[in-house]
CSV table of C-alpha atoms in Angstrom, one decimal:
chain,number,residue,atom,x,y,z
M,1,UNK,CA,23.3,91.8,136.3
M,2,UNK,CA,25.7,89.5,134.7
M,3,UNK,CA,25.1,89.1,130.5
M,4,UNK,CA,27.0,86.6,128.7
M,5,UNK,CA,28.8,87.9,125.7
M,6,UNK,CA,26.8,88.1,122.3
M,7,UNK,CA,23.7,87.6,124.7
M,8,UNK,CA,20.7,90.2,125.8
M,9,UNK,CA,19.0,90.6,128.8
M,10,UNK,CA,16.4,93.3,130.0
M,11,UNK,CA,17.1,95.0,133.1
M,12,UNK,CA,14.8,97.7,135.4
M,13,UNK,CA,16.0,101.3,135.7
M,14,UNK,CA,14.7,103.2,138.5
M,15,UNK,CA,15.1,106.9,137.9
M,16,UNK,CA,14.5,109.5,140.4
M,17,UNK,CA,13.2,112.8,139.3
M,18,UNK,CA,14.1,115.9,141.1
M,19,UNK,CA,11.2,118.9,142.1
M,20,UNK,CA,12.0,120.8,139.8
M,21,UNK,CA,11.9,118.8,137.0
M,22,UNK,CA,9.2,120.5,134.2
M,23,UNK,CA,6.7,118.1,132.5
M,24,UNK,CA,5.9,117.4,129.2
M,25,UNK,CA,9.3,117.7,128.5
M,26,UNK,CA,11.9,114.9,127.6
M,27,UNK,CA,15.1,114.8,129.4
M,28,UNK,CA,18.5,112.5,128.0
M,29,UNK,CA,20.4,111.1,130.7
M,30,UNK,CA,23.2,107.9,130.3
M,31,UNK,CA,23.3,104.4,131.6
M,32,UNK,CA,26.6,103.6,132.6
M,33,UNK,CA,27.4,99.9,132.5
M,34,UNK,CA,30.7,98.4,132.4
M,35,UNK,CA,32.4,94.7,132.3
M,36,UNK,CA,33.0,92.8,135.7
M,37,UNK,CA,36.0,91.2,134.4
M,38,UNK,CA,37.7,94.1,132.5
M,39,UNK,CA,37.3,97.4,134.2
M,40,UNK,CA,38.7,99.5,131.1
M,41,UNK,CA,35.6,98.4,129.1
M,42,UNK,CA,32.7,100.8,129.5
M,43,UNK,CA,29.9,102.1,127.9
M,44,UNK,CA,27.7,105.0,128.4
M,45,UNK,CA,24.5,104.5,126.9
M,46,UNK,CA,21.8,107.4,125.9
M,47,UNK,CA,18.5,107.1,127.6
M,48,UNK,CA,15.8,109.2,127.4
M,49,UNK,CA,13.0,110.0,129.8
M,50,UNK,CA,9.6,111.6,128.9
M,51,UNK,CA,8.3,113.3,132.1
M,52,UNK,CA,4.6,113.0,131.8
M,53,UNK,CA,2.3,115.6,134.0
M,54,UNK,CA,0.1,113.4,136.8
M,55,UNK,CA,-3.6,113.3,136.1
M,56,UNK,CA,-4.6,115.6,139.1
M,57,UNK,CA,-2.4,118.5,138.6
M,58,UNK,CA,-3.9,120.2,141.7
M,59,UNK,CA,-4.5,117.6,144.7
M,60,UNK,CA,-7.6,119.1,146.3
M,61,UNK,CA,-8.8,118.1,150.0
M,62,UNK,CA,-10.9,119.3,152.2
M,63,UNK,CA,-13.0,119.0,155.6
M,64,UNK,CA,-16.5,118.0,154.9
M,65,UNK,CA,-18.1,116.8,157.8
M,66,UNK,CA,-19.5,113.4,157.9
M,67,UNK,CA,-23.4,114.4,159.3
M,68,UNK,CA,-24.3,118.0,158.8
M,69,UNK,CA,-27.3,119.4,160.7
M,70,UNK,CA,-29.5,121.4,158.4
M,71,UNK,CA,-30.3,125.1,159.2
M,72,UNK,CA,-26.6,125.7,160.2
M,73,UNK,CA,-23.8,126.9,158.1
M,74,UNK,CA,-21.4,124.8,156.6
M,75,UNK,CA,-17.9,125.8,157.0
M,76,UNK,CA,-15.3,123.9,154.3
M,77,UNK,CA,-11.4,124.5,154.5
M,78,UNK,CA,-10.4,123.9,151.0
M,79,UNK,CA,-6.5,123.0,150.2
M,80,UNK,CA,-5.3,122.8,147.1
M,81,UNK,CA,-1.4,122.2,146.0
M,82,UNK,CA,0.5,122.4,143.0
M,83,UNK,CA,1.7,119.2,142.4
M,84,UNK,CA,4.1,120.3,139.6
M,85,UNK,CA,6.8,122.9,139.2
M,86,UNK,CA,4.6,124.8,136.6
M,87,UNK,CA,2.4,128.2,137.5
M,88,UNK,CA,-0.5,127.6,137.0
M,89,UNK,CA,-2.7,130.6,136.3
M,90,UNK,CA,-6.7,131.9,136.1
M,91,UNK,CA,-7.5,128.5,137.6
M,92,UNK,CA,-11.3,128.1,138.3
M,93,UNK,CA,-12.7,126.3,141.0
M,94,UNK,CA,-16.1,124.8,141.0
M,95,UNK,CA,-17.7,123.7,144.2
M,96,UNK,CA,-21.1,121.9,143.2
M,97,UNK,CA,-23.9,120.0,145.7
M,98,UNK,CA,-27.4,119.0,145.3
M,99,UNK,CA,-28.0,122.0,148.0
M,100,UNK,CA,-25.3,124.7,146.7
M,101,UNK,CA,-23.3,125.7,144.1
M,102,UNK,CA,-19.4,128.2,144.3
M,103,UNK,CA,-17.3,129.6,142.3
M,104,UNK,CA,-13.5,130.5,142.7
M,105,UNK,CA,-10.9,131.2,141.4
M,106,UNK,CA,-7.4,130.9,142.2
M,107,UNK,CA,-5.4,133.9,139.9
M,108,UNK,CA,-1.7,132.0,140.5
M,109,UNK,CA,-0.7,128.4,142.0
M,110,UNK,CA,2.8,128.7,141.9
M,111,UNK,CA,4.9,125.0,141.6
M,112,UNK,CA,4.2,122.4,144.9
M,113,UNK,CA,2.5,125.7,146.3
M,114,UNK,CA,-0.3,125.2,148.9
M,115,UNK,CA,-3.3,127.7,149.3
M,116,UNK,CA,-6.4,127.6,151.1
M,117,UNK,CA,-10.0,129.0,150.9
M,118,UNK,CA,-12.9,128.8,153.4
M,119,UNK,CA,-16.0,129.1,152.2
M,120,UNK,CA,-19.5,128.3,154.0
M,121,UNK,CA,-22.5,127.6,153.2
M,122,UNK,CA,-26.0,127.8,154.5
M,123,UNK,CA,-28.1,124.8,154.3
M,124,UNK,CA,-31.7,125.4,154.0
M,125,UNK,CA,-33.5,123.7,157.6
M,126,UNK,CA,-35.9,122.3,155.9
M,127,UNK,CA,-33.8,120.3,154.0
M,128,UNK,CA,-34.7,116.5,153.7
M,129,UNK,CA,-32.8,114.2,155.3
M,130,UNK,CA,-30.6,112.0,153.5
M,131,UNK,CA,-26.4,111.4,151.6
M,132,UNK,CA,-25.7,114.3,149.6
M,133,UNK,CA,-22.5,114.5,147.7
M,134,UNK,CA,-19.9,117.5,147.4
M,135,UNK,CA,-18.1,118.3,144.2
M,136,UNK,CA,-15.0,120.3,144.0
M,137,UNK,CA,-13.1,120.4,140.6
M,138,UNK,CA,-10.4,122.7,139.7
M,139,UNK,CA,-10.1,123.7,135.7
M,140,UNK,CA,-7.8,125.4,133.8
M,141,UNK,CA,-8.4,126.9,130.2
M,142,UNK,CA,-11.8,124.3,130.1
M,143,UNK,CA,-9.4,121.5,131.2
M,144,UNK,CA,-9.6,119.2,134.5
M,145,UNK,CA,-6.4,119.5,136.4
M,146,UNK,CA,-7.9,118.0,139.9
M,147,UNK,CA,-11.3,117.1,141.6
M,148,UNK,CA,-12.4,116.1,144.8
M,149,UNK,CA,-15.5,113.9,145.7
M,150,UNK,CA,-17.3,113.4,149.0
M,151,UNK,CA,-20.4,112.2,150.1
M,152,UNK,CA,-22.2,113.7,153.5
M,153,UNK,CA,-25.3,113.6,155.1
M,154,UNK,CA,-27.8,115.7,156.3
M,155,UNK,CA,-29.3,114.7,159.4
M,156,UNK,CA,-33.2,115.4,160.7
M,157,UNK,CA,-32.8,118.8,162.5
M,158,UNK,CA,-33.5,118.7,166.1
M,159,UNK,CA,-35.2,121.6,166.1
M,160,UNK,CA,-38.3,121.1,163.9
M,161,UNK,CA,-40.6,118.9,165.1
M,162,UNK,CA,-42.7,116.8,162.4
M,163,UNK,CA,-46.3,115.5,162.9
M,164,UNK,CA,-48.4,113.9,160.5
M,165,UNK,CA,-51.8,113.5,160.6
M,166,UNK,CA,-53.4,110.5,158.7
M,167,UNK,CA,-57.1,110.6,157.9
M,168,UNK,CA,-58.5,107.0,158.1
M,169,UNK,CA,-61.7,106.2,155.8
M,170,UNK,CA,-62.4,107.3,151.9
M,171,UNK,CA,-65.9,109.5,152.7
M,172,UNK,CA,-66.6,110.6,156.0
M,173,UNK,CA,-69.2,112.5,156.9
């Protein structure tokens, strides 16, 4: 960028962070600038960055299928991954539905660590027909630190028939 002398100009820094940068912390770092026409004038001046923590802490995923047939289980792979280079301890998982309700927890995420839990469920075959949505939030100390949020459906099970029986008149005799 060329500035005129006795003139301003704002300019865009891009700064990289490195993994193992820790948030909430603030970190002092130079900008070096320099003249283009006299290359024994230079400057380094102070800048400091604030490294804030993301929103979702923990990025949660996971394998919910699209249609689920009811009267079978449900089998979920749940990841979850540290997205900062913090432990994380005692995190609770909650895993919520209209048609079932888990609870984990997760004693140590370690930073950018990756862990896994399958759990399954059993849906009911009775269950009606019709978009159901999955919860799954991960807390720490009564805080959110990630969630994830899917909708499914469960489909009319093939192997219960329905018949309905309509009665036509108000009195019959």
């Amino acid at each position: 960028v060329k500035i005129s002398a006795s003139s301003q100009a704002k300019i865009k820094v891009n700064i990289i962070m490195l993994d193992d940068i820790k948030p909430g912390k603030n970190y002092k770092t130079f900008l070096r600038i320099r003249s283009l026409n006299n290359n024994n004038l230079k400057i380094n001046h102070p800048l400091t960055v604030s490294v804030v923590s993301p929103e979702e802490v923990i990025f949660i995923t996971a394998n919910v299928p699209e249609k689920v047939v009811p009267g079978r289980a449900l089998k979920l792979n749940v990841e979850f991954k540290n997205r900062i280079n913090v432990i994380l301890d005692n995190v609770d998982i909650y895993l919520e539905s209209e048609l079932f309700k888990k609870n984990l927890n997760l004693r140590k995420l370690f930073p950018y660590q990756e862990a896994n839990e399958e759990v399954e469920f059993n849906i009911n075959p009775t269950t009606t027909p019709g978009k159901y949505t999955l919860i799954i939030t991960a807390n720490q100390n009564n805080k959110l630190k990630g969630s994830f949020v899917k909708d499914f459906e469960i489909i009319k099970n093939p192997n219960i028939n329905e018949k309905i029986i309509k009665d036509a008149g108000f009195l019959t005799s």
